[in-house]
Tab-separated table of C-alpha atoms in Angstrom:
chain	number	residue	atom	x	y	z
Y	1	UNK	CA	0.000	0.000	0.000
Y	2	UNK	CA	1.128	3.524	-0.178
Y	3	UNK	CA	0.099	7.134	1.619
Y	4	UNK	CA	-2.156	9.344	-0.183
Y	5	UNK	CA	-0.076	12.641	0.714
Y	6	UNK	CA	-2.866	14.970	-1.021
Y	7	UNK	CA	-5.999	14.497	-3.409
Y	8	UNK	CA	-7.357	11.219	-3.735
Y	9	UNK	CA	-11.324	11.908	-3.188
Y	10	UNK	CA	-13.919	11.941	-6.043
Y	11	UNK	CA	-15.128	14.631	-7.770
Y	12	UNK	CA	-18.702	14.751	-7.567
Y	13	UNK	CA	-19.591	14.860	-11.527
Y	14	UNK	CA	-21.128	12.735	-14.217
Y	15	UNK	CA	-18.735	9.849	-15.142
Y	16	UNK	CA	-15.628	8.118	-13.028
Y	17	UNK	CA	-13.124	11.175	-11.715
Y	18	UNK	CA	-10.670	11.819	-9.136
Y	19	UNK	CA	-8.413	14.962	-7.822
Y	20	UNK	CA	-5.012	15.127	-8.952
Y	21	UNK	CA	-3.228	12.534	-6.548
Y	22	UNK	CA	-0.014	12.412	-4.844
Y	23	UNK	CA	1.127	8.979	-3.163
Y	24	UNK	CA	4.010	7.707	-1.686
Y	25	UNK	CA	4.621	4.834	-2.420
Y	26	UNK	CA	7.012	1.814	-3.124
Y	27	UNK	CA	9.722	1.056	-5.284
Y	28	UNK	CA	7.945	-2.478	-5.550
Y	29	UNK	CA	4.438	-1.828	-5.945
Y	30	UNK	CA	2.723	-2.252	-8.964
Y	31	UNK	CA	1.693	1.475	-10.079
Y	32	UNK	CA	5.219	1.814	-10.216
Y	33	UNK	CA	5.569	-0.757	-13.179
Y	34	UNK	CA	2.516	-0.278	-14.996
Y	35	UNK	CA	1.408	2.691	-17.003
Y	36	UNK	CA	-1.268	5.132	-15.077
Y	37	UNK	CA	-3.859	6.901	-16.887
Y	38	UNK	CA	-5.165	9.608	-14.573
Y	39	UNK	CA	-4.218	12.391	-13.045
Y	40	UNK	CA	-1.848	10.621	-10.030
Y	41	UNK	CA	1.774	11.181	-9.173
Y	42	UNK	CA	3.240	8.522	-7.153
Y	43	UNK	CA	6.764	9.719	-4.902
Y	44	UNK	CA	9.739	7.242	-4.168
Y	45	UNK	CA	11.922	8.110	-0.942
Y	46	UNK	CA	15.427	7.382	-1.265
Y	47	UNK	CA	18.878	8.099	0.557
């Protein structure tokens, strides 16, 4: 799983749509290997 850092909620409209998105996230997990279509950012930490 990851942290939603902002966004995330639905917009209250006709159709399927979210806020822009920012998650952290894992190196590992799978939105990190497959292609995203929306408007979501994910964030890797590192050292």
């Amino acid at each position: 799983g990851g942290k939603i850092l902002t966004g995330g909620s639905s917009i209250e409209s006709e159709g399927n749509f979210v806020q822009p998105t920012i998650v952290e996230i894992s190196p590992d997990a799978p939105i990190v290997k497959e292609e995203l279509f929306g408007p979501v950012l994910y964030v890797l930490k590192f050292q």
